[in-house]
PDB file of C-alpha atoms and ligand atoms in Angstrom:
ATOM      1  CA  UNK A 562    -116.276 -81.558  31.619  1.00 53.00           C
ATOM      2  CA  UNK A 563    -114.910 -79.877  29.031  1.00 55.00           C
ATOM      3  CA  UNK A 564    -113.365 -82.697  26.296  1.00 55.00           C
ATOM      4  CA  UNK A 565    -113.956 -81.313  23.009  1.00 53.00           C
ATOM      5  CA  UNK A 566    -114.414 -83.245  19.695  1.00 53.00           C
ATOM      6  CA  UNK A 567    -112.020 -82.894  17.734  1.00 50.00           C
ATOM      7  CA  UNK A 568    -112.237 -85.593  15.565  1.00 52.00           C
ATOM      8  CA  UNK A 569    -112.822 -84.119  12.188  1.00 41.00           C
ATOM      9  CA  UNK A 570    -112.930 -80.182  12.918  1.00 44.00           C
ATOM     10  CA  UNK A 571    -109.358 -80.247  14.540  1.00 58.00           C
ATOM     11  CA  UNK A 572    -107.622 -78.048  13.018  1.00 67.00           C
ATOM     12  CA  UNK A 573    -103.683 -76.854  13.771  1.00 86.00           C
ATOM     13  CA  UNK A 574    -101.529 -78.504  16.333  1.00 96.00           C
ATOM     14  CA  UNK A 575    -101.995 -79.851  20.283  1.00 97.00           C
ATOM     15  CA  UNK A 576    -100.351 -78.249  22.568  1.00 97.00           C
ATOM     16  CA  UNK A 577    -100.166 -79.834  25.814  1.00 98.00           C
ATOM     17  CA  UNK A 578     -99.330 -76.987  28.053  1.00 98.00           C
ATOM     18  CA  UNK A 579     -98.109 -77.208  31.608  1.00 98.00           C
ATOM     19  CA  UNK A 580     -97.482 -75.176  34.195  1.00 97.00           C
ATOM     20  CA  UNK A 581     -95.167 -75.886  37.531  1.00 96.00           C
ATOM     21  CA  UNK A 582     -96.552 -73.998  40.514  1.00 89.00           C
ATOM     22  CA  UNK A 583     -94.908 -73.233  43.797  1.00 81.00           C
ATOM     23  CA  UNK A 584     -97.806 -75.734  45.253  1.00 84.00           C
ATOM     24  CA  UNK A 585     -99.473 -77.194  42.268  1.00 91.00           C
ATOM     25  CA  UNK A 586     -98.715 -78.125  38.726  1.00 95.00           C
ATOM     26  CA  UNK A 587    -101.480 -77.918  36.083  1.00 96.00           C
ATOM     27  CA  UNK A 588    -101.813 -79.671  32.663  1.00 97.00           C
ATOM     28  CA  UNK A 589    -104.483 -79.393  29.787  1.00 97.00           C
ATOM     29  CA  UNK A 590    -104.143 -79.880  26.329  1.00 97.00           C
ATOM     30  CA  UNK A 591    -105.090 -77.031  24.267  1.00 96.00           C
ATOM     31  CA  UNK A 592    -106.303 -76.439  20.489  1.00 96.00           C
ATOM     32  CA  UNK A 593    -104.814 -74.314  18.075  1.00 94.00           C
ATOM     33  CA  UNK A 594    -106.882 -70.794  19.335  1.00 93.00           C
ATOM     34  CA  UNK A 595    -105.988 -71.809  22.896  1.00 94.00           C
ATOM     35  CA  UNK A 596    -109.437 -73.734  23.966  1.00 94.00           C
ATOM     36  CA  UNK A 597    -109.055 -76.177  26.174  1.00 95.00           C
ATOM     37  CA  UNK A 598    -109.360 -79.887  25.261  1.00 96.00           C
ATOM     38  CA  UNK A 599    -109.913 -81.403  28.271  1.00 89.00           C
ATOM     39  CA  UNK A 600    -110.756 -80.068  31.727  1.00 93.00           C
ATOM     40  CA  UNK A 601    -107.133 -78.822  33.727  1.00 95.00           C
ATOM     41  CA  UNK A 602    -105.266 -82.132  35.890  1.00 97.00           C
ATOM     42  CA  UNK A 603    -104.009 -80.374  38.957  1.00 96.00           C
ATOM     43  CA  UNK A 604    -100.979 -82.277  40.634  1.00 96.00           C
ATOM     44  CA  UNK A 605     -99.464 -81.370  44.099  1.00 93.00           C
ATOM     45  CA  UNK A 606     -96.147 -80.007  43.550  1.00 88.00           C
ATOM     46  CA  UNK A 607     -93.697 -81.644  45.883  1.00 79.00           C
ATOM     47  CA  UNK A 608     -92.675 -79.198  48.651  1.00 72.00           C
ATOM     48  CA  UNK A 609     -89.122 -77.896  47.980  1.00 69.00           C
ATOM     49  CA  UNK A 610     -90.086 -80.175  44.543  1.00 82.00           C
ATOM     50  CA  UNK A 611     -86.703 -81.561  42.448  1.00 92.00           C
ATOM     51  CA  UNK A 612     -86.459 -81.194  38.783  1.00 96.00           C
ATOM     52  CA  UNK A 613     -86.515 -85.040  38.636  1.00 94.00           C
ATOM     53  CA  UNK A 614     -89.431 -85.955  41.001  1.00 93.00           C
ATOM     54  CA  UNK A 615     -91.505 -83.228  39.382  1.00 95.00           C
ATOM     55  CA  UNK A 616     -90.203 -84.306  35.478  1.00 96.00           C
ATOM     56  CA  UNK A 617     -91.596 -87.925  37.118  1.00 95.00           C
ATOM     57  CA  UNK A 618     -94.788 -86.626  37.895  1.00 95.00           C
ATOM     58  CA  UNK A 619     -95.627 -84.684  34.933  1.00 97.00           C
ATOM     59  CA  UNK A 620     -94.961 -87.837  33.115  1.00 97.00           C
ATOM     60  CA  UNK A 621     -97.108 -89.780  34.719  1.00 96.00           C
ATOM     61  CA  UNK A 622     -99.871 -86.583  34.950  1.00 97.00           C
ATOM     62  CA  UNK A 623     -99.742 -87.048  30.752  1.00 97.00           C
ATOM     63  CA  UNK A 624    -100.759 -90.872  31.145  1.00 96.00           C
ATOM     64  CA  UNK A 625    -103.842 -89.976  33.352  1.00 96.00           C
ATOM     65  CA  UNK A 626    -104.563 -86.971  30.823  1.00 94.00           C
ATOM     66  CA  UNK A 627    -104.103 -89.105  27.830  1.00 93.00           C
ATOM     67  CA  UNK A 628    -105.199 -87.802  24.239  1.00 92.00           C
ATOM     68  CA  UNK A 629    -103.055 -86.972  21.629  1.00 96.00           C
ATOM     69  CA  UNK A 630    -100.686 -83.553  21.343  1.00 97.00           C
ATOM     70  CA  UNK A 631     -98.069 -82.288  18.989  1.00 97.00           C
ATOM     71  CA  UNK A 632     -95.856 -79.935  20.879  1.00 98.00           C
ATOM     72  CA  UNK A 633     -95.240 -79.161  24.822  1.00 98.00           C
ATOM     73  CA  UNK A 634     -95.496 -75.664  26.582  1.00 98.00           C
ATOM     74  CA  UNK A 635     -94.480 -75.296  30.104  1.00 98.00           C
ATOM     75  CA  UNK A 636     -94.265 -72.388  32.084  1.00 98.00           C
ATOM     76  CA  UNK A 637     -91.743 -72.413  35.193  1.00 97.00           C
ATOM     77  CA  UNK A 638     -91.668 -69.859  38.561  1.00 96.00           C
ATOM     78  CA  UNK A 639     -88.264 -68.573  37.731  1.00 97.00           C
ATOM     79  CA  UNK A 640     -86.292 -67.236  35.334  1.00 98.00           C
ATOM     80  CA  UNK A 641     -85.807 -69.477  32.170  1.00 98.00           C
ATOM     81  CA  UNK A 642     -82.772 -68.298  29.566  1.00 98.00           C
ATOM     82  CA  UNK A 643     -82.626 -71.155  26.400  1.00 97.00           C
ATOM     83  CA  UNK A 644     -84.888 -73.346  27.622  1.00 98.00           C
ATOM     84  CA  UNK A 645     -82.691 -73.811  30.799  1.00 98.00           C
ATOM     85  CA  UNK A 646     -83.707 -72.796  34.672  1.00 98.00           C
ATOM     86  CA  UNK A 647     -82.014 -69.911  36.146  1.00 98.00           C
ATOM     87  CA  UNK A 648     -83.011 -69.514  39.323  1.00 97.00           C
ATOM     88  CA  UNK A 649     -85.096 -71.834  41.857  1.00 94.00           C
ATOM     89  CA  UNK A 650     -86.617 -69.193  44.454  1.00 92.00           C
ATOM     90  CA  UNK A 651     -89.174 -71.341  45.552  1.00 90.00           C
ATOM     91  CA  UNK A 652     -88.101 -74.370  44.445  1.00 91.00           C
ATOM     92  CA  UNK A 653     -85.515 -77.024  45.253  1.00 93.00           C
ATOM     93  CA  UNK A 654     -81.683 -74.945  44.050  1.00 95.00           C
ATOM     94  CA  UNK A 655     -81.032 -78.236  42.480  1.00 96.00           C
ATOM     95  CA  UNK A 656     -83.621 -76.500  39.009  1.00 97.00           C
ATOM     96  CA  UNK A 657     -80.925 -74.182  38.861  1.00 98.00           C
ATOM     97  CA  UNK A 658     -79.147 -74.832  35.222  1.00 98.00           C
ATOM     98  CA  UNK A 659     -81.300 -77.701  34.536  1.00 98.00           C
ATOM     99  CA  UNK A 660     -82.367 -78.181  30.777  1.00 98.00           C
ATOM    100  CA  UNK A 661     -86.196 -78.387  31.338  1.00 98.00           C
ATOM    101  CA  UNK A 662     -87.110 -78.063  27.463  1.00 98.00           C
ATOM    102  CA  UNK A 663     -84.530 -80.604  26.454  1.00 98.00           C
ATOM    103  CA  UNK A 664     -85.488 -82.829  29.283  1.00 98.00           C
ATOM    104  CA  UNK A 665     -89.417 -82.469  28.956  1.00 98.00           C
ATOM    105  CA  UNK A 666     -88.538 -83.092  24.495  1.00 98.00           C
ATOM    106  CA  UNK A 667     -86.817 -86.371  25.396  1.00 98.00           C
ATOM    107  CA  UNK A 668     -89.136 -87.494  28.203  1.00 98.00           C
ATOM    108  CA  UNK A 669     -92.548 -86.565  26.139  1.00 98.00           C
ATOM    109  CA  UNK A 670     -91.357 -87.002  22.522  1.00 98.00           C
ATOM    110  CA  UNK A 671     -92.170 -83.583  21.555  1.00 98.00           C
ATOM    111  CA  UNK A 672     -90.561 -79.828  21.010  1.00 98.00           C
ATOM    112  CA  UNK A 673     -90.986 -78.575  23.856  1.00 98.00           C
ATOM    113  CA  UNK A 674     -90.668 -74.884  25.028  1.00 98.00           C
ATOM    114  CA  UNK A 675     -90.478 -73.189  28.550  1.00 98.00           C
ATOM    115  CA  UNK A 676     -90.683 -69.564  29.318  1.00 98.00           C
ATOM    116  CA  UNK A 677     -91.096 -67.976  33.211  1.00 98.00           C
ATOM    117  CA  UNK A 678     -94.753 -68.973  34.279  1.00 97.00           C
ATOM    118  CA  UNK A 679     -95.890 -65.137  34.800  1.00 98.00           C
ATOM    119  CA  UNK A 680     -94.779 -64.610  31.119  1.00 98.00           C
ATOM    120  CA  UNK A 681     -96.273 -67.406  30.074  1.00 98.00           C
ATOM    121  CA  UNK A 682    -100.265 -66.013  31.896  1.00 97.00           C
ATOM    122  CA  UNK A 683     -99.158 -62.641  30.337  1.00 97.00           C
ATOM    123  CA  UNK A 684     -99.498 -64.560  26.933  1.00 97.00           C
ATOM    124  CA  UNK A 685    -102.837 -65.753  28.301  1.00 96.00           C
ATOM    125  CA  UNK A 686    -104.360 -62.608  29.211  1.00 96.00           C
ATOM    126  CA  UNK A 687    -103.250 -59.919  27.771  1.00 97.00           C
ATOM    127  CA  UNK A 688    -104.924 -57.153  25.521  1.00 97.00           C
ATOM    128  CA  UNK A 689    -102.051 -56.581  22.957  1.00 96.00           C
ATOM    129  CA  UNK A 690    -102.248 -52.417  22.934  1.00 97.00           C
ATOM    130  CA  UNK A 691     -99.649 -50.249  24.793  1.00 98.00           C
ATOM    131  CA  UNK A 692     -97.903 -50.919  28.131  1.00 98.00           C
ATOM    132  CA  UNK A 693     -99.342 -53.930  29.989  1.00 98.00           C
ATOM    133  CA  UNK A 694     -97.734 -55.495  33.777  1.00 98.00           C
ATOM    134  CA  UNK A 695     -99.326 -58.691  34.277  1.00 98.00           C
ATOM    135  CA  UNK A 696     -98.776 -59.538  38.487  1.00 98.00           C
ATOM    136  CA  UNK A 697     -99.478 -63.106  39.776  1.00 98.00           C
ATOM    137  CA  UNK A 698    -100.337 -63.609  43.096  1.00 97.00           C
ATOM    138  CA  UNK A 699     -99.374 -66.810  44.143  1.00 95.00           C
ATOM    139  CA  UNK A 700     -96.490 -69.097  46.413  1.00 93.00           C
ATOM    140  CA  UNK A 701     -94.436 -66.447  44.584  1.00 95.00           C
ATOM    141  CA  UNK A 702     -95.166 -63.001  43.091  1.00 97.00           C
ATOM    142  CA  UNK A 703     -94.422 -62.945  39.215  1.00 98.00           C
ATOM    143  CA  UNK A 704     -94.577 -60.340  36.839  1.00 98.00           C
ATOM    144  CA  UNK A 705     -94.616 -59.711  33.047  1.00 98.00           C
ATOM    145  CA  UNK A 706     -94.038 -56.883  31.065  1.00 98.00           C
ATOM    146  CA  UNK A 707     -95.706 -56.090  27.903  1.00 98.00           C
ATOM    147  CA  UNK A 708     -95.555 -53.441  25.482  1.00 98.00           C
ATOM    148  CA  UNK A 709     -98.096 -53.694  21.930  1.00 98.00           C
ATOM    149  CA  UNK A 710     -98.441 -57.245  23.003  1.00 96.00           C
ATOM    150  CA  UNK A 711     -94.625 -57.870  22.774  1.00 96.00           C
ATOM    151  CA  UNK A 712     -92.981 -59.729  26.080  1.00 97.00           C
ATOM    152  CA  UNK A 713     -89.837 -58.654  27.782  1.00 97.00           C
ATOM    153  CA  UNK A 714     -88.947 -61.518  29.497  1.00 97.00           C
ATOM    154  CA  UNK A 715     -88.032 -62.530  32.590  1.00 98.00           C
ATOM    155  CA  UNK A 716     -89.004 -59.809  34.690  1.00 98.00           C
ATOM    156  CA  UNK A 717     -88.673 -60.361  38.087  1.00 98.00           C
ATOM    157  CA  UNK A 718     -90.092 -57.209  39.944  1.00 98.00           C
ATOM    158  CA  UNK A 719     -91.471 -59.797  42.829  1.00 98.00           C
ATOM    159  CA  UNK A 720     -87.455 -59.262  44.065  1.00 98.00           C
ATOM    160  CA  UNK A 721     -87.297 -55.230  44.115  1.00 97.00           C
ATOM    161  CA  UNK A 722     -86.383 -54.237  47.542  1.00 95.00           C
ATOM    162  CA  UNK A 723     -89.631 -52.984  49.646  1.00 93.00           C
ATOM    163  CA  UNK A 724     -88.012 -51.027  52.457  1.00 87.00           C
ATOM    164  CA  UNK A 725     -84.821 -51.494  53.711  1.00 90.00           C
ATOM    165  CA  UNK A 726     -84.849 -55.288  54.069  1.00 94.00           C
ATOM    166  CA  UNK A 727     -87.922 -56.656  52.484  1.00 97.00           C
ATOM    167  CA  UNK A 728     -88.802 -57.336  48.895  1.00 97.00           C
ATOM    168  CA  UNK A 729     -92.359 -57.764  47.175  1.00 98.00           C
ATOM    169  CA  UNK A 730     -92.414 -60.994  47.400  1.00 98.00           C
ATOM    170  CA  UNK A 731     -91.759 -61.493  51.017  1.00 98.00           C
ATOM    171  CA  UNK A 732     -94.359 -59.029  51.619  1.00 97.00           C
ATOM    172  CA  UNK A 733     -96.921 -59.963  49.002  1.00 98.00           C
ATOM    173  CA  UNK A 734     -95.953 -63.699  49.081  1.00 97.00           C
ATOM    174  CA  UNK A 735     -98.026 -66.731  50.304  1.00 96.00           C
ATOM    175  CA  UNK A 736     -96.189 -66.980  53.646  1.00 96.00           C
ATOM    176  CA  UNK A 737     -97.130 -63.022  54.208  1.00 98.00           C
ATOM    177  CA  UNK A 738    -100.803 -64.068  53.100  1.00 98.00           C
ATOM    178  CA  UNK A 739    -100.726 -66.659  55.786  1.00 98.00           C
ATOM    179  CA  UNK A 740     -99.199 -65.442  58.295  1.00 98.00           C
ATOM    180  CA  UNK A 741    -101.096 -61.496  58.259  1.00 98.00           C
ATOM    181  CA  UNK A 742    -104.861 -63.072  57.190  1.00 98.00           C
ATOM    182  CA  UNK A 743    -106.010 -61.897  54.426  1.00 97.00           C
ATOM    183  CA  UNK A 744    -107.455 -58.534  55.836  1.00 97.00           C
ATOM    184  CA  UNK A 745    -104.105 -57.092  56.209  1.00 98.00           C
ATOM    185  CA  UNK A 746    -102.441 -58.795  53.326  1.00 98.00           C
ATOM    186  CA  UNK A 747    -104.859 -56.989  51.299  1.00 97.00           C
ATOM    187  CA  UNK A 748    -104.354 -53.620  52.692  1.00 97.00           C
ATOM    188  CA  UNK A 749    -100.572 -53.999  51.531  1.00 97.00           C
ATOM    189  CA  UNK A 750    -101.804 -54.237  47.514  1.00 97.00           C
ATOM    190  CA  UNK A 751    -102.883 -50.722  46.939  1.00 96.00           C
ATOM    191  CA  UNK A 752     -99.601 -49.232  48.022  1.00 96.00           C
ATOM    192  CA  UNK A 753     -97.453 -52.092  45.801  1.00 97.00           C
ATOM    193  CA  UNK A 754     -99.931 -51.242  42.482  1.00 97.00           C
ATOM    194  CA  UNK A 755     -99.175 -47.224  43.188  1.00 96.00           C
ATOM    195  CA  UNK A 756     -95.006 -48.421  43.105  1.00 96.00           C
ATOM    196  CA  UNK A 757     -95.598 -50.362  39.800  1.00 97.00           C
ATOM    197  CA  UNK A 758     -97.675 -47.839  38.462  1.00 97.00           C
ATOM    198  CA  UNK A 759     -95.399 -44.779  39.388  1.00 97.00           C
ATOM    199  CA  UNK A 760     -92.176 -46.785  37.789  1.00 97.00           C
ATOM    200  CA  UNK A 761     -94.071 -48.472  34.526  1.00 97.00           C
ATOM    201  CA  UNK A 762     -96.645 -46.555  34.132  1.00 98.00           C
ATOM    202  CA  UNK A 763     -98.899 -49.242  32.420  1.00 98.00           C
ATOM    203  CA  UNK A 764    -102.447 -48.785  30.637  1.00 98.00           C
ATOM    204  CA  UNK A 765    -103.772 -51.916  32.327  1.00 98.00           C
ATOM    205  CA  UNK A 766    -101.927 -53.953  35.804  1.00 98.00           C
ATOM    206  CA  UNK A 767    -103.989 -57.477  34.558  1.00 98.00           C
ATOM    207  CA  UNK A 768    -103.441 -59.745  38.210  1.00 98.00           C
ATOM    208  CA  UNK A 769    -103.650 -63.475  38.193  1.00 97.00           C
ATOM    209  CA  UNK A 770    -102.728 -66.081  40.905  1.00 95.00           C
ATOM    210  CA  UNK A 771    -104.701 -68.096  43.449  1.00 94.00           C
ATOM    211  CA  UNK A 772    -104.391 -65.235  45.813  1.00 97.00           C
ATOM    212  CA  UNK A 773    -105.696 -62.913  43.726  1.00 97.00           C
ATOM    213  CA  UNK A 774    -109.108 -64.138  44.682  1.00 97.00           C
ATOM    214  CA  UNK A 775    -109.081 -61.980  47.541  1.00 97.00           C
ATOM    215  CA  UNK A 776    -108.460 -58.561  45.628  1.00 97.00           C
ATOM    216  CA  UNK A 777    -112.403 -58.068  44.587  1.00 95.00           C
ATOM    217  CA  UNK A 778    -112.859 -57.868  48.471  1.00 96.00           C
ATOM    218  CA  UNK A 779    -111.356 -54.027  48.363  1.00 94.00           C
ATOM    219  CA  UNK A 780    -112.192 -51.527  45.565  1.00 93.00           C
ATOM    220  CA  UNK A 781    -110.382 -52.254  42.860  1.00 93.00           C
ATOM    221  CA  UNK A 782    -109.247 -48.880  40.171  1.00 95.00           C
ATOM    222  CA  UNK A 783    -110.217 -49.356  36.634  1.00 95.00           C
ATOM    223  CA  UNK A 784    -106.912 -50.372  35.333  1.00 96.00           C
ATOM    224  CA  UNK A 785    -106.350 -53.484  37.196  1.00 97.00           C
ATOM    225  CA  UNK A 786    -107.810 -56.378  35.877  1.00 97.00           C
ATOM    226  CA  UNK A 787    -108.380 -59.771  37.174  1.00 97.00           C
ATOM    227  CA  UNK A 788    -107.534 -62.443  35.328  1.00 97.00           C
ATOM    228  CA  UNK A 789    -108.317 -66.326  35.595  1.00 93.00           C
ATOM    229  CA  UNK A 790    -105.633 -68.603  36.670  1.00 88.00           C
ATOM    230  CA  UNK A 791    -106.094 -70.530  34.032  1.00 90.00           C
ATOM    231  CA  UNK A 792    -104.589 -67.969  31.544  1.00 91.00           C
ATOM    232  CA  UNK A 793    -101.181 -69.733  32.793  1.00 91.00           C
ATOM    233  CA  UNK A 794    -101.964 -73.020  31.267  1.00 93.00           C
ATOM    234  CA  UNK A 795    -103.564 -71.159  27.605  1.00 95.00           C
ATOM    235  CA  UNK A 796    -101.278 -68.995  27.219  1.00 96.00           C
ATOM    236  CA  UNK A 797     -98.417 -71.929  26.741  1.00 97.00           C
ATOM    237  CA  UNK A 798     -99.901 -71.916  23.308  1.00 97.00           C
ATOM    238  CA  UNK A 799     -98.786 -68.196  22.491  1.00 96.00           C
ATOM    239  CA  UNK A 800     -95.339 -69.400  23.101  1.00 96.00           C
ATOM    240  CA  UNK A 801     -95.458 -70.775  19.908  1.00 95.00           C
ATOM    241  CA  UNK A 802     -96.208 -67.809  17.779  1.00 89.00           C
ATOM    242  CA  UNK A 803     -93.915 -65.246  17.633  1.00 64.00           C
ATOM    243  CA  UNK A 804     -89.993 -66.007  18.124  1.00 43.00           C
ATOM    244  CA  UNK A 805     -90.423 -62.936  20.665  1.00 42.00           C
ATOM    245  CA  UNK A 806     -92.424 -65.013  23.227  1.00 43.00           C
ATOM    246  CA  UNK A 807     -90.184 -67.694  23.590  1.00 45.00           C
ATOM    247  CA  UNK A 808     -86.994 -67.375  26.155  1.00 49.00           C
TER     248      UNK A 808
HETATM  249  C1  BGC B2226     -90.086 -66.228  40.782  1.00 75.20           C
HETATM  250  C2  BGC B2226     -90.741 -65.780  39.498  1.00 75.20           C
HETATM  251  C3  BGC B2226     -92.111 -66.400  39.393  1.00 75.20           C
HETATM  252  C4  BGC B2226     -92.926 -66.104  40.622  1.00 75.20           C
HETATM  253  C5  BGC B2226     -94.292 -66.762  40.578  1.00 75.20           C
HETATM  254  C6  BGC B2226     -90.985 -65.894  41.950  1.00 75.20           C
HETATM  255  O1  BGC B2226     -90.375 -66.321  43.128  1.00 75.20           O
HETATM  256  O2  BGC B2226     -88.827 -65.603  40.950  1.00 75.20           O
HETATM  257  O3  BGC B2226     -89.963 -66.138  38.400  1.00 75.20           O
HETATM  258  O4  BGC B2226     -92.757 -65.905  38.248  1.00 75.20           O
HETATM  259  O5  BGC B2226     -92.247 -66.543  41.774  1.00 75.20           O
HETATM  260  O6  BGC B2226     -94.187 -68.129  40.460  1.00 75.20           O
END
C-alpha cells in the first residue's frame, strides 16, 4: 500500500492523474515529483465505453480514491487538439469532439488537462536527451515522439499502413495478440521496431503497455527499453510543466 504522508512535508500541488484505457481506466493521485500517493484504482472501461458513462465512472472512481488534489491530468487513446477528442478508434465515435478537459474541470472542480495517453507515458518515461519513440502496447498501439525531452504530439504511427491493407495496429493490436498467441504476435515486433527505427531513427524505442509484458520473452536490442505501465498515470503530472506538453 503505498499512501504517503503528506501531512506536513507536502510540498507543491496534487495531481490526480487518470488515464482511459481501451479496457481499463487507472487513477492515482500523485505529488509534486510524480510519486504516487496512493496505490493505482483500476476501473473496467466499458466496452465500446461513451464519454458520459466513462465521465460517470471516473467520478465515482474519485469518491472511492478520496484524498485531496489540486489539478486533474488525464491521458486519452486518441488524438486530443484543445483539450477536445479527435478521434475515437477504439472507443465509442460518440468521444469524437467531446470537451473532455472542460467536462472533467466542471465535473471534478479542478483545471484539468488531457493530452493522447501514449504522450502522456512518454512524459512518464522518458530520458530527456536526443530522439526518443515511446510505443505502447496495448487494446491500441500508441506512440510518442520526443526530441531533447520536447513532445510532438499526437503522433499516431499505430495507423501507418503495414502492407497493402493492414496497419500497425491491426497487426500489433490486442485482437492480433489474441487471435495469433503470443508466440507469433511476438515474432511480428522485431520487423515493426526495424520500420520505426529505419524512418525515426531514435537513440532509445522506450515500450510500455500491458502487452509489452511479453517482449522480454525474445532478445530484446539495447535501445529498446521497457517501461512500466504505470508511467501513463505519472507522467499526467509532466503535463503541467512546460506549455509544450500540453495539447
Ligand atoms: C489511438 C492512439 C492511442 C493508442 C493507444 C490508438 O488506437 O489512435 O491515439 O494512443 O490507440 O491507446
Amino acid at each position: 500500500m503505498v499512501r504517503r504522508d503528506y501531512s506536513k512535508a507536502m510540498q507543491g500541488p496534487i495531481t490526480l492523474c487518470i488515464d482511459i484505457g481501451g479496457s481499463k481506466t487507472k487513477l492515482v493521485r500523485c505529488d509534486a515529483r510524480a510519486l504516487p500517493l496512493d496505490e493505482p484504482l483500476r476501473k473496467d472501461t466499458p466496452a465500446r465505453s461513451h464519454p458520459e458513462s466513462t465521465i460517470d465512472l471516473i467520478a465515482e472512481a474519485v469518491d472511492e480514491l478520496g484524498g485531496e488534489f489540486d489539478r486533474v491530468s488525464v491521458g486519452y487513446p486518441g488524438v486530443i487538439r484543445n483539450g477536445v477528442c479527435e478521434t475515437a478508434v477504439n472507443l465509442d465515435p460518440s468521444w469524437q469532439g467531446f470537451p473532455i478537459s472542460d467536462v472533467l474541470t466542471a465535473r471534478l472542480g479542478r483545471d484539468t488537462r488531457a493530452a493522447n495517453d501514449a504522450d502522456v507515458q512518454g512524459l512518464g518515461c522518458i530520458r530527456g536527451h536526443g530522439t526518443e519513440l515511446v510505443l505502447t502496447l496495448g487494446t491500441g498501439i500508441g506512440s510518442a515522439l520526443f526530441r531533447d525531452g520536447v513532445l510532438i504530439p499526437n503522433c499516431e504511427f499505430g495507423h501507418l499502413p503495414y502492407g497493402r491493407e493492414s496497419t500497425f495496429e491491426h497487426e500489433l493490436g490486442k485482437n492480433a495478440l489474441h487471435a495469433l498467441g503470443w508466440e507469433a504476435w511476438l515474432e511480428r515486433i522485431p520487423p515493426a521496431l526495424d520500420v520505426f527505427r529505419r524512418c525515426f531513427n531514435p537513440d532509445l524505442i522506450l515500450i510500455g503497455g500491458g502487452n509489452a509484458r511479453f517482449l522480454p520473452r525474445i532478445p530484446l536490442p539495447d535501445d529498446i527499453v521497457i517501461v512500466p505501465n504505470e508511467a501513463g498515470l505519472y507522467g499526467g503530472v509532466r503535463l503541467w510543466l512546460g506549455v509544450q506538453s500540453e495539447t
